[in-house]
Coordinates of C-alpha atoms and ligand atoms in Angstrom, one line a residue:
X9 CA 42.0 29.6 21.3
X10 CA 44.7 27.0 21.4
X11 CA 45.2 24.4 18.4
X12 CA 44.2 21.6 20.6
X13 CA 40.8 23.2 21.4
X14 CA 40.3 24.1 17.6
X15 CA 40.9 20.4 16.8
X16 CA 38.7 19.0 19.5
X17 CA 35.9 21.4 18.1
X18 CA 36.4 20.3 14.6
X19 CA 36.2 16.6 15.7
X20 CA 33.1 17.3 17.5
X21 CA 31.6 19.0 14.6
X22 CA 32.4 16.0 12.4
X23 CA 30.8 13.6 14.8
X24 CA 27.8 15.7 15.2
X25 CA 27.0 15.9 11.5
X26 CA 27.9 12.2 11.0
X27 CA 25.7 11.0 13.8
X28 CA 23.0 13.6 12.6
X29 CA 23.0 12.5 9.1
X30 CA 23.0 8.7 10.3
X31 CA 20.2 9.3 12.7
X32 CA 17.9 10.8 10.1
X33 CA 15.5 8.2 8.8
X34 CA 15.7 8.6 5.2
X35 CA 12.6 8.3 3.3
X36 CA 12.7 9.7 -0.3
X37 CA 9.2 10.4 -1.3
X38 CA 8.0 11.2 -4.9
X39 CA 10.8 9.2 -6.6
X40 CA 9.0 9.8 -9.9
X41 CA 10.4 13.3 -9.9
X42 CA 13.9 12.6 -8.8
X43 CA 16.7 11.7 -10.9
X44 CA 16.8 8.1 -11.3
X45 CA 18.6 5.1 -13.0
X46 CA 16.2 2.2 -13.3
X47 CA 17.4 -1.1 -12.5
X48 CA 14.4 -2.8 -13.7
X49 CA 14.8 -5.6 -16.2
X50 CA 16.4 -9.0 -16.4
X51 CA 18.3 -9.9 -13.0
X52 CA 20.2 -13.1 -12.5
X53 CA 19.3 -15.3 -9.8
X54 CA 20.2 -18.2 -7.3
X55 CA 17.6 -20.2 -5.6
X56 CA 18.5 -20.7 -1.8
X57 CA 16.1 -23.4 -0.7
X58 CA 17.6 -24.0 2.6
X59 CA 18.1 -20.3 3.4
X60 CA 21.7 -20.5 4.1
X61 CA 22.5 -17.3 2.4
X62 CA 25.6 -19.0 0.8
X63 CA 27.0 -22.4 -0.4
X64 CA 30.2 -23.9 0.8
X65 CA 30.9 -21.2 3.3
X66 CA 30.6 -18.5 0.7
X67 CA 27.9 -15.9 1.4
X68 CA 26.3 -15.3 -1.9
X69 CA 26.1 -11.3 -1.6
X70 CA 29.9 -11.4 -1.9
X71 CA 29.4 -12.7 -5.5
X72 CA 32.2 -15.1 -5.5
X73 CA 33.5 -16.3 -8.8
X74 CA 36.1 -19.1 -9.5
X75 CA 39.7 -17.4 -9.7
X76 CA 40.8 -20.3 -11.8
X77 CA 40.2 -23.7 -13.0
X78 CA 41.0 -25.2 -9.5
X79 CA 39.0 -22.5 -7.6
X80 CA 35.8 -24.1 -5.8
X81 CA 32.8 -22.0 -5.7
X82 CA 29.4 -23.7 -5.2
X83 CA 26.8 -21.3 -6.5
X84 CA 26.8 -18.9 -9.5
X85 CA 24.8 -16.3 -11.4
X86 CA 24.5 -16.9 -15.0
X87 CA 23.0 -15.1 -17.8
X88 CA 21.1 -18.2 -18.6
X89 CA 19.0 -18.0 -15.4
X90 CA 17.1 -14.6 -15.1
X91 CA 14.0 -13.3 -13.4
X92 CA 12.2 -10.1 -14.5
X93 CA 12.2 -7.3 -11.8
X94 CA 9.6 -6.2 -11.0
X95 CA 7.7 -9.3 -10.8
X96 CA 6.7 -12.4 -8.7
X97 CA 9.0 -15.2 -9.2
X98 CA 6.2 -17.5 -8.8
X99 CA 4.5 -16.9 -12.1
X100 CA 7.8 -16.7 -14.0
X101 CA 9.2 -20.1 -13.4
X102 CA 7.0 -23.4 -13.2
X103 CA 9.5 -24.8 -10.6
X104 CA 8.8 -21.6 -8.5
X105 CA 5.2 -21.5 -8.9
X106 CA 4.3 -22.4 -5.2
X107 CA 8.1 -21.8 -4.0
X108 CA 8.3 -20.1 -0.5
X109 CA 11.8 -19.5 0.7
X110 CA 15.0 -17.4 -0.3
X111 CA 15.9 -16.3 -3.7
X112 CA 19.0 -14.1 -4.5
X113 CA 19.1 -11.7 -7.3
X114 CA 22.0 -10.0 -9.0
X115 CA 22.1 -7.1 -11.2
X116 CA 25.4 -5.5 -12.5
X117 CA 25.3 -2.1 -13.9
X118 CA 27.6 0.8 -14.6
X119 CA 27.0 4.4 -13.3
X120 CA 28.4 7.3 -15.2
X121 CA 29.1 11.0 -14.1
X122 CA 29.0 9.9 -10.3
X123 CA 29.3 13.4 -8.7
X124 CA 31.1 14.2 -5.5
X125 CA 28.2 16.8 -4.9
X126 CA 25.6 14.1 -4.9
X127 CA 24.3 11.4 -2.6
X128 CA 23.0 8.2 -4.0
X129 CA 20.4 5.7 -2.8
X130 CA 18.9 2.4 -3.9
X131 CA 15.2 2.4 -3.9
X132 CA 12.9 -0.6 -3.9
X133 CA 9.2 0.1 -4.4
X134 CA 8.3 -3.3 -2.5
X135 CA 9.7 -6.8 -2.3
X136 CA 7.9 -9.6 -0.4
X137 CA 8.7 -10.3 2.3
X138 CA 12.0 -10.1 4.1
X139 CA 14.7 -8.5 2.0
X140 CA 18.5 -8.1 2.4
X141 CA 20.2 -5.5 0.1
X142 CA 24.0 -5.4 -0.7
X143 CA 26.1 -3.5 -3.0
X144 CA 29.6 -4.5 -4.3
X145 CA 29.9 -7.1 -1.4
X146 CA 28.6 -4.9 1.4
X147 CA 25.3 -5.4 3.3
X148 CA 23.3 -2.1 3.2
X149 CA 20.4 -3.3 5.3
X150 CA 17.4 -5.6 5.9
X151 CA 14.0 -4.8 5.4
X152 CA 10.6 -6.5 6.6
X153 CA 7.2 -6.0 5.0
X154 CA 6.1 -7.2 1.6
X155 CA 4.3 -4.1 0.2
X156 CA 6.1 -0.6 1.3
X157 CA 9.0 1.1 -0.3
X158 CA 12.3 1.4 1.4
X159 CA 15.9 2.7 0.5
X160 CA 19.6 2.6 1.5
X161 CA 22.4 4.8 0.9
X162 CA 24.9 3.8 -1.5
X163 CA 26.9 7.1 -2.0
X164 CA 30.3 5.7 -0.8
X165 CA 30.1 2.3 -2.6
X166 CA 28.9 3.2 -6.0
X167 CA 31.5 2.9 -8.7
X168 CA 31.5 4.0 -12.5
X169 CA 32.0 0.6 -13.7
X170 CA 31.0 -3.0 -12.7
X171 CA 28.9 -2.3 -9.8
X172 CA 26.8 -5.5 -8.7
X173 CA 23.5 -5.3 -6.4
X174 CA 22.8 -8.5 -4.9
X175 CA 19.3 -8.7 -3.2
X176 CA 18.1 -11.7 -1.1
X177 CA 14.3 -12.0 -0.8
X178 CA 12.5 -14.5 1.6
X179 CA 8.7 -15.0 1.2
X180 CA 8.3 -17.6 3.8
X181 CA 5.0 -17.2 6.0
X182 CA 5.6 -17.0 9.8
X183 CA 3.3 -16.5 12.7
X184 CA 5.0 -13.1 13.9
X185 CA 4.8 -11.5 10.4
X186 CA 2.3 -9.3 8.9
X187 CA 0.4 -11.1 7.5
X188 CA 0.8 -14.0 9.5
X189 CA 0.9 -17.7 8.1
X190 CA -2.8 -17.9 6.5
X191 CA -4.3 -15.6 4.1
X192 CA -6.9 -15.9 1.3
X193 CA -4.4 -14.7 -1.4
X194 CA -1.4 -15.7 -3.5
X195 CA 2.0 -15.4 -1.6
X196 CA 3.8 -13.7 -4.7
X197 CA 7.4 -13.7 -3.7
X198 CA 10.2 -11.4 -5.1
X199 CA 11.1 -7.7 -5.9
X200 CA 7.5 -7.0 -7.0
X201 CA 7.9 -3.2 -7.6
X202 CA 10.5 -0.8 -9.3
X203 CA 14.2 -0.9 -8.3
X204 CA 16.2 2.6 -9.0
X205 CA 19.1 4.3 -8.0
X206 CA 18.3 7.9 -6.9
X207 CA 20.6 11.0 -6.8
X208 CA 20.0 13.8 -4.7
X209 CA 22.0 16.8 -3.5
X210 CA 24.1 16.5 -0.3
X211 CA 21.4 18.0 1.6
X212 CA 18.0 17.3 0.0
X213 CA 14.3 17.5 0.7
X214 CA 13.7 14.3 2.3
X215 CA 9.9 14.1 2.7
X216 CA 7.1 16.6 2.8
X217 CA 3.6 16.6 4.0
X218 CA 1.0 19.0 2.6
X219 CA -2.8 19.1 3.0
X220 CA -5.7 21.2 3.4
X221 CA -6.3 22.5 6.9
X222 CA -10.0 21.5 7.6
X223 CA -10.6 24.6 10.1
X224 CA -10.7 27.0 7.2
X225 CA -12.8 24.8 5.0
X226 CA -15.9 27.3 5.2
X227 CA -13.9 30.5 4.5
X228 CA -13.1 32.0 1.4
X229 CA -9.5 32.1 2.3
X230 CA -8.4 28.5 2.8
X231 CA -5.4 27.4 4.8
X232 CA -2.8 24.9 3.4
X233 CA -0.7 23.5 6.2
X234 CA 2.7 21.6 5.4
X235 CA 5.7 20.1 7.0
X236 CA 9.1 19.5 5.1
X237 CA 11.9 17.2 6.4
X238 CA 15.4 17.8 5.3
X239 CA 18.2 15.3 5.2
X240 CA 21.9 16.0 5.1
X241 CA 24.6 18.1 7.1
X242 CA 24.5 21.4 5.8
X243 CA 20.7 22.3 6.5
X244 CA 19.4 25.2 4.5
X245 CA 18.2 28.2 6.6
X246 CA 15.2 28.9 4.1
X247 CA 12.9 26.9 1.7
X248 CA 10.2 28.0 -0.7
X249 CA 6.9 26.7 -1.4
X250 CA 5.7 27.4 -4.9
X251 CA 2.1 26.9 -6.3
X252 CA 2.1 29.2 -9.4
X253 CA -1.8 28.5 -10.3
X254 CA -2.5 30.1 -6.8
X255 CA 0.2 32.8 -7.1
X256 CA 2.0 31.5 -4.1
X257 CA 5.7 31.8 -3.6
X258 CA 6.3 31.7 0.0
X259 CA 9.7 31.8 1.8
X260 CA 9.8 29.8 5.1
X261 CA 12.6 29.4 7.5
X262 CA 14.0 26.1 8.5
X263 CA 15.0 25.3 12.1
X264 CA 18.2 24.0 13.3
X265 CA 16.7 20.5 13.6
X266 CA 16.1 20.4 9.6
X267 CA 12.3 20.4 10.0
X268 CA 9.8 23.3 9.3
X269 CA 6.1 23.7 9.5
X270 CA 4.2 26.3 7.4
X271 CA 0.8 27.6 6.7
X272 CA -0.3 29.0 3.4
X273 CA -3.4 31.3 3.1
X274 CA -4.8 30.7 -0.4
X275 CA -8.0 32.3 -2.3
X276 CA -10.0 30.7 -5.2
X277 CA -8.7 27.3 -4.3
X278 CA -10.5 24.5 -6.2
X279 CA -11.1 21.6 -4.0
X280 CA -10.2 18.0 -5.1
X281 CA -13.3 15.7 -5.3
X282 CA -14.3 12.7 -7.6
X283 CA -16.3 15.2 -9.6
X284 CA -13.5 17.6 -10.1
X285 CA -10.1 15.8 -9.1
X286 CA -8.2 19.1 -9.3
X287 CA -4.4 18.9 -8.8
X288 CA -2.0 21.7 -8.4
X289 CA 1.9 21.7 -9.1
X290 CA 3.4 22.3 -5.8
X291 CA 7.3 23.0 -6.0
X292 CA 9.7 23.1 -3.0
X293 CA 13.0 24.5 -3.4
X294 CA 15.7 24.6 -0.6
X295 CA 19.4 25.1 -1.2
X296 CA 20.4 23.4 -4.4
X297 CA 17.4 20.8 -4.1
X298 CA 14.0 21.0 -5.9
X299 CA 11.1 18.7 -6.1
X300 CA 7.6 19.1 -7.5
X301 CA 4.5 17.1 -7.0
X302 CA 0.9 17.2 -8.1
X303 CA -1.4 17.6 -5.1
X304 CA -5.2 17.7 -4.5
X305 CA -6.6 19.7 -1.6
X306 CA -9.7 18.1 0.0
X307 CA -10.9 17.5 3.7
X308 CA -12.6 14.3 4.9
X309 CA -14.3 14.0 8.2
X310 CA -17.4 12.5 9.7
X311 CA -20.5 13.9 11.2
X312 CA -23.0 11.7 13.1
X313 CA -23.6 9.0 10.6
X314 CA -22.3 10.8 7.6
X315 CA -19.0 10.9 5.8
X316 CA -18.1 14.6 4.7
X317 CA -15.9 15.0 1.7
X318 CA -15.2 18.8 1.6
X319 CA -18.2 19.4 4.1
X320 CA -20.7 17.6 2.1
X321 CA -22.0 14.1 2.6
X322 CA -20.6 11.5 0.2
X323 CA -21.7 7.9 -0.4
X324 CA -18.8 5.6 -1.1
X325 CA -19.8 3.4 -4.1
X326 CA -16.9 1.1 -3.8
X327 CA -15.3 -2.2 -4.7
X328 CA -12.6 -4.3 -3.0
X329 CA -9.5 -5.2 -5.1
X330 CA -6.2 -7.2 -4.8
X331 CA -3.0 -5.9 -6.2
X332 CA -2.8 -8.4 -8.8
X333 CA -3.4 -8.2 -12.7
X334 CA -5.4 -11.5 -13.4
X335 CA -4.4 -11.2 -16.9
X336 CA -0.7 -11.5 -16.1
X337 CA -1.4 -13.6 -12.8
X338 CA 1.2 -11.1 -11.3
X339 CA 1.1 -8.3 -8.7
X340 CA 0.3 -5.0 -10.6
X341 CA 3.7 -3.1 -11.1
X342 CA 3.2 -0.6 -13.9
X343 CA 0.7 2.1 -15.0
X344 CA -0.9 0.0 -17.6
X345 CA -2.1 -2.4 -14.8
X346 CA -3.3 0.5 -12.7
X347 CA -5.2 1.8 -15.6
X348 CA -6.9 -1.7 -16.2
X349 CA -7.9 -2.1 -12.7
X350 CA -9.2 1.3 -12.2
X351 CA -10.8 1.4 -15.7
X352 CA -13.0 -1.6 -14.6
X353 CA -13.9 0.1 -11.4
X354 CA -14.9 3.2 -13.3
X355 CA -17.1 1.1 -15.6
X356 CA -18.8 -0.3 -12.6
X357 CA -19.7 3.2 -11.4
X358 CA -17.4 3.5 -8.4
X359 CA -16.1 6.6 -6.9
X360 CA -14.3 4.6 -4.1
X361 CA -11.8 1.4 -3.9
X362 CA -10.8 -0.6 -1.0
X363 CA -7.2 -1.7 -1.8
X364 CA -7.3 -5.1 -0.1
X365 CA -5.4 -6.3 2.0
X366 CA -2.1 -4.4 1.9
X367 CA -0.5 -1.3 0.3
X368 CA -1.0 -1.4 -3.3
X369 CA 1.7 0.0 -6.1
X370 CA 2.1 3.6 -5.8
X371 CA 1.1 4.3 -9.4
X372 CA -2.6 3.0 -8.5
X373 CA -2.6 5.7 -5.7
X374 CA -1.4 8.4 -8.0
X375 CA -3.7 7.3 -11.0
X376 CA -6.6 7.5 -8.5
X377 CA -5.7 11.3 -7.7
X378 CA -5.9 11.9 -11.3
X379 CA -9.2 10.0 -12.0
X380 CA -10.8 11.2 -8.9
X381 CA -11.3 7.8 -7.1
X382 CA -11.4 7.7 -3.2
X383 CA -9.3 5.1 -1.6
X384 CA -9.2 2.9 1.7
X385 CA -5.8 1.8 2.3
X386 CA -4.6 -1.0 4.8
X387 CA -1.8 -3.0 6.1
X388 CA -2.2 -6.8 6.1
X389 CA -3.2 -7.1 9.9
X390 CA -5.4 -10.1 8.8
X391 CA -6.9 -12.7 10.7
X392 CA -4.6 -14.5 13.0
X393 CA -1.8 -11.9 14.0
X394 CA 0.4 -12.2 17.1
X395 CA -1.3 -9.6 19.1
X396 CA 0.4 -9.9 22.2
X397 CA 3.8 -9.7 20.7
X398 CA 5.3 -6.2 21.0
X399 CA 7.7 -6.7 18.1
X400 CA 4.7 -7.2 15.8
X401 CA 3.3 -4.1 17.0
X402 CA 6.7 -2.2 16.2
X403 CA 6.6 -3.7 12.7
X404 CA 2.9 -2.6 12.1
X405 CA 4.0 1.1 13.1
X406 CA 7.2 0.8 11.1
X407 CA 5.1 -0.4 7.9
X408 CA 2.4 2.0 8.5
X409 CA 5.1 4.8 8.6
X410 CA 6.3 3.8 5.1
X411 CA 2.9 3.7 3.7
X412 CA 2.0 7.2 5.2
X413 CA 5.4 8.6 4.1
X414 CA 4.6 7.3 0.5
X415 CA 0.8 8.3 0.3
X416 CA 0.4 11.3 2.7
X417 CA 0.1 14.0 0.0
X418 CA -2.4 11.8 -2.2
X419 CA -6.0 13.5 -1.9
X420 CA -7.4 10.2 -3.1
X421 CA -6.4 8.3 0.0
X422 CA -9.1 9.0 2.6
X423 CA -9.1 6.1 5.0
X424 CA -6.4 4.1 6.9
X425 CA -7.7 0.7 8.0
X426 CA -5.9 -1.1 10.9
X427 CA -7.3 -4.6 10.3
X428 CA -9.5 -7.1 8.5
X429 CA -11.5 -9.7 10.1
X430 CA -9.7 -9.9 13.5
X431 CA -11.4 -11.6 16.6
X432 CA -12.1 -8.9 19.3
X433 CA -9.7 -10.5 21.9
X434 CA -8.2 -8.0 24.6
X435 CA -4.8 -8.2 22.9
X436 CA -6.1 -7.6 19.4
X437 CA -8.1 -4.6 20.7
X438 CA -5.1 -3.2 22.8
X439 CA -2.8 -3.5 19.6
X440 CA -5.2 -1.8 17.1
X441 CA -6.1 0.9 19.5
X442 CA -2.6 1.7 20.0
X443 CA -2.0 1.5 16.2
X444 CA -4.8 3.6 15.6
X445 CA -3.4 6.4 18.1
X446 CA -0.1 6.1 16.4
X447 CA -1.5 6.5 13.2
X448 CA -3.4 9.6 14.1
X449 CA -0.3 11.2 15.6
X450 CA 1.4 11.2 12.4
X451 CA -1.5 11.8 10.1
X452 CA -4.7 13.7 11.1
X453 CA -5.9 14.4 7.5
X454 CA -7.6 10.9 7.1
X455 CA -10.3 8.7 8.9
X456 CA -9.5 5.3 10.5
X457 CA -11.4 2.4 10.1
X458 CA -11.2 -1.6 10.3
X459 CA -13.1 -4.3 8.5
X460 CA -14.6 -6.0 11.5
X461 CA -16.6 -9.3 11.4
X462 CA -19.8 -10.5 13.1
X463 CA -18.7 -12.1 16.2
X464 CA -21.8 -11.1 17.9
X465 CA -24.6 -13.7 16.6
X466 CA -28.1 -12.3 16.0
X467 CA -29.1 -11.1 19.4
X468 CA -32.3 -13.2 19.3
X469 CA -34.7 -10.2 18.2
X470 CA -37.5 -11.7 16.2
X471 CA -36.3 -9.5 13.4
X472 CA -32.7 -10.8 13.7
X473 CA -31.0 -7.8 14.1
X474 CA -27.1 -8.1 13.9
X475 CA -25.6 -5.7 16.3
X476 CA -22.1 -4.7 15.7
X477 CA -20.5 -3.7 19.1
X478 CA -16.8 -4.9 18.5
X479 CA -15.0 -2.9 21.4
X480 CA -12.5 -1.6 18.6
X481 CA -15.1 0.4 17.1
X482 CA -14.9 3.0 19.9
X483 CA -11.4 4.0 18.2
X484 CA -12.7 4.1 14.8
X485 CA -14.1 6.9 12.7
X486 CA -16.1 4.7 10.6
X487 CA -17.9 1.5 11.5
X488 CA -16.9 -1.3 8.9
X489 CA -17.9 -5.0 8.8
X490 CA -17.8 -7.9 6.4
X491 CA -20.9 -9.9 6.0
X492 CA -21.5 -12.9 3.8
X493 CA -25.0 -14.1 4.7
X494 CA -26.3 -16.0 2.0
X495 CA -22.7 -17.3 1.0
X496 CA -21.0 -18.5 4.3
X497 CA -24.1 -19.7 5.8
X498 CA -27.7 -19.2 5.1
X499 CA -29.5 -18.5 1.4
X500 CA -29.9 -15.4 -0.2
X501 CA -33.5 -15.1 0.7
X502 CA -32.5 -14.8 4.4
X503 CA -31.3 -11.5 3.6
X504 CA -34.8 -10.1 3.6
X505 CA -35.2 -11.0 7.3
X506 CA -32.0 -9.5 8.6
X507 CA -31.2 -6.0 9.5
X508 CA -27.9 -4.4 11.0
X509 CA -27.1 -1.8 13.4
X510 CA -24.1 -0.6 15.0
X511 CA -24.2 0.4 18.6
X512 CA -22.5 3.9 18.0
X513 CA -23.6 7.0 16.2
X514 CA -21.0 6.6 13.2
X515 CA -21.0 6.1 9.6
X516 CA -21.5 2.5 8.4
X517 CA -19.5 1.1 5.4
X518 CA -20.0 -2.4 4.5
X519 CA -16.5 -3.7 3.5
X520 CA -17.2 -7.0 2.2
X521 CA -20.1 -9.2 0.9
X522 CA -20.5 -11.5 -2.2
X523 CA -20.1 -14.7 -3.2
X524 CA -18.4 -17.2 -5.9
X525 CA -19.3 -17.8 -9.6
X526 CA -17.5 -19.2 -12.3
X527 CA -17.7 -16.9 -15.4
X528 CA -20.0 -18.7 -18.1
X529 CA -21.3 -21.4 -15.6
X530 CA -25.0 -20.7 -15.8
X531 CA -27.8 -22.5 -13.7
X532 CA -30.9 -21.3 -11.8
X533 CA -30.5 -18.9 -8.7
X534 CA -29.9 -21.8 -6.3
X535 CA -27.1 -23.3 -8.2
X536 CA -24.0 -22.6 -6.3
X537 CA -21.2 -21.1 -8.5
X538 CA -23.5 -20.1 -11.2
X539 CA -23.4 -16.6 -12.5
X540 CA -27.3 -16.5 -11.7
X541 CA -26.6 -17.5 -7.9
X542 CA -24.1 -14.6 -7.5
X543 CA -26.5 -12.2 -9.1
X544 CA -29.4 -13.3 -6.9
X545 CA -27.1 -13.0 -3.9
X546 CA -26.1 -9.5 -5.1
X547 CA -29.7 -8.4 -5.5
X548 CA -30.7 -9.7 -1.9
X549 CA -27.5 -8.5 -0.2
X550 CA -27.7 -4.9 -1.7
X551 CA -31.5 -4.7 -0.7
X552 CA -30.6 -5.8 2.8
X553 CA -27.6 -3.4 3.3
X554 CA -29.3 -0.3 1.6
X555 CA -31.8 -0.3 4.6
X556 CA -29.1 0.2 7.0
X557 CA -29.7 3.6 8.9
X558 CA -26.3 5.4 8.5
X559 CA -25.2 3.4 5.6
X560 CA -22.2 5.7 4.1
X561 CA -21.0 3.2 1.5
X562 CA -20.0 -0.3 0.5
X563 CA -17.1 -2.2 -1.1
X564 CA -18.4 -5.7 -2.0
X565 CA -15.9 -8.5 -2.4
X566 CA -14.3 -8.1 -5.1
X567 CA -13.7 -6.6 -8.5
X568 CA -11.9 -9.5 -10.3
X569 CA -11.2 -13.3 -9.5
X570 CA -7.8 -13.5 -8.0
X571 CA -5.3 -16.5 -7.2
X572 CA -5.6 -18.0 -3.6
X573 CA -4.2 -21.4 -2.7
X574 CA -7.0 -21.9 -0.5
X575 CA -9.5 -22.4 -3.1
X576 CA -9.0 -25.8 -4.8
X577 CA -12.4 -27.0 -5.8
X578 CA -11.6 -28.6 -9.3
X579 CA -13.0 -27.3 -12.3
X580 CA -14.6 -24.3 -10.4
X581 CA -11.7 -22.6 -8.5
X582 CA -8.5 -24.4 -9.6
X583 CA -6.6 -22.1 -7.3
X584 CA -8.6 -18.9 -8.0
X585 CA -11.0 -17.3 -5.6
X586 CA -14.2 -16.8 -7.7
X587 CA -15.8 -13.9 -6.0
X588 CA -14.9 -11.6 -8.5
X589 CA -17.4 -9.6 -10.7
X590 CA -15.1 -10.2 -13.6
X591 CA -13.3 -13.2 -14.5
X592 CA -9.4 -13.7 -14.5
X593 CA -9.7 -13.4 -18.3
X594 CA -11.6 -10.2 -18.0
X595 CA -15.1 -11.1 -18.7
X596 CA -18.0 -9.5 -16.5
X597 CA -20.4 -11.6 -14.8
X598 CA -24.1 -10.9 -14.3
X599 CA -23.7 -9.6 -10.8
X600 CA -21.5 -6.7 -12.2
X601 CA -24.4 -5.3 -13.6
X602 CA -26.5 -5.5 -10.6
X603 CA -24.1 -3.4 -8.7
X604 CA -23.5 -1.1 -11.5
X605 CA -27.4 -0.6 -11.6
X606 CA -27.3 0.1 -7.9
X607 CA -24.5 2.6 -8.2
X608 CA -26.2 4.5 -10.9
X609 CA -29.4 4.7 -8.8
X610 CA -27.4 6.3 -6.0
X611 CA -26.4 9.2 -8.3
X612 CA -23.1 11.2 -8.2
Ligands
GCU704 C1 -13.0 -12.8 3.9 C2 -11.4 -12.0 3.7 C3 -11.1 -12.1 2.2 C4 -11.6 -13.4 1.6 C5 -12.9 -13.3 1.5 C6 -13.5 -14.6 0.9 O1 -13.7 -11.8 4.4 O2 -11.5 -10.7 4.2 O3 -9.8 -11.9 2.2 O4 -10.9 -13.4 0.3 O5 -13.6 -13.3 2.9 O6 -13.9 -15.5 1.8 O7 -13.3 -14.9 -0.3

């Protein structure tokens, strides 16, 4: 072969490997078990109120500093002006409490022992809402979405000394965002979850999806199915999946596309459940990479009006919660916050949580795996979304992909929800049906639902039967709806004359009901905002819903009071939605014990 031909082949090989690695969508899952350098802590910041991205013609991410006493620079990062990361800027600075716009953060750091045999990524657990990430003066990428993780490669930019990462975050609300302009929660802006530098081998295990195959559920020998995605140019030929407790060490071949699927036949598998949240250490090795995770194995299905966990009917004794620790008035972002929220839910007697209305921090999902708490997870496709805008559907699929990439291996997560309280227009039903199909195409190990709302007034029957026949329900595995009879319209005693049915032979989960109470304010059961009114409303609501044929669970609204700019009734709300069963100071209201008693009556 002539030299020219050899050179051409060599150049083609370089181009292919470059394009291949760039073409690979990098999603580094399970960052907890990766070698990381945390960038959490104090970051300097610049408020960019007019969203120019720079002052005096100097882009902020370029980190200009005056060269001498005459030099002009019209912005600056100073040690005297810092924000904690992770954390919402709104609750850290009084002048930023209701601020919605752009803030630029900067962190300088050194990175010892940079290896030429490694690749490096900057990982952000979440930042709300649009984020621009740069390192050492180079833009790495832009991300949209306030609640899902993302990462960018920094291998070629990282230095041993004096790195500066500058991240611009904008939390403005826009009609074509997810959520759109109006929500009933506080618009926490900023880098709200962990930031870290992750190091991995040149070719590494980018992501993996491992679950129990429901087809073998009733056999002694169970089947675990899995898929591993690699990233890098020198793809391994083999990989090993090791589960010591099951005496599994299986070698699997890796195809030339870098993907691989496998099935493991296992005996004596202990299934994961709320009663027995059994987790197995699963290790994947391939080439010079190795990653371990704690994975539970379970199946979730429906059969007629029942939800089956591991083939057995389960009643979902749930509660809704926002991803906000009211004691700190901030988004949750650490394991203590997760333990506080799940501890309250456990005290209430829950085996199920609706993580409203957006992906919560990953530590809550992993803690739910350990505690045996089932989860409903959702994107904030909430109220008035631009359903006819194809760009919004693309964003929804992208953000759902990030959420599934993050939580696929979590046994606790059993339901993906595609919407909350969205009017059944044609555009909306098409958008959500398309999204539901997409979700099923990348994850068939969970059920799909949506919190619908009553658009069908009582159909005139003397017993006022509410019939839920939202067209979207054809696409859902579980029929779910929010119902505030006795709070938004009517009084609690009207619950005695109402009944509900869905037009389909599917399980029903009531995803919201309840009413507001200021903890410590007492009156009779007709005194709005008193604990007694809320208690009465819970008693009547529960009695009404408990009669539903096919009721498979409920998640009343809501575990704990949460911040919302919509709620401005002086002396009662003052910026808090008071439908919590626990106050923002952690005190339980009377209705807490009504729901607790009901769940105790439902048994395990
Ligand atoms: C709605 C909505 C919640 C809201 C609640 C309320 O159903 O889904 O996000 O906070 O009702 O009105 O308090």
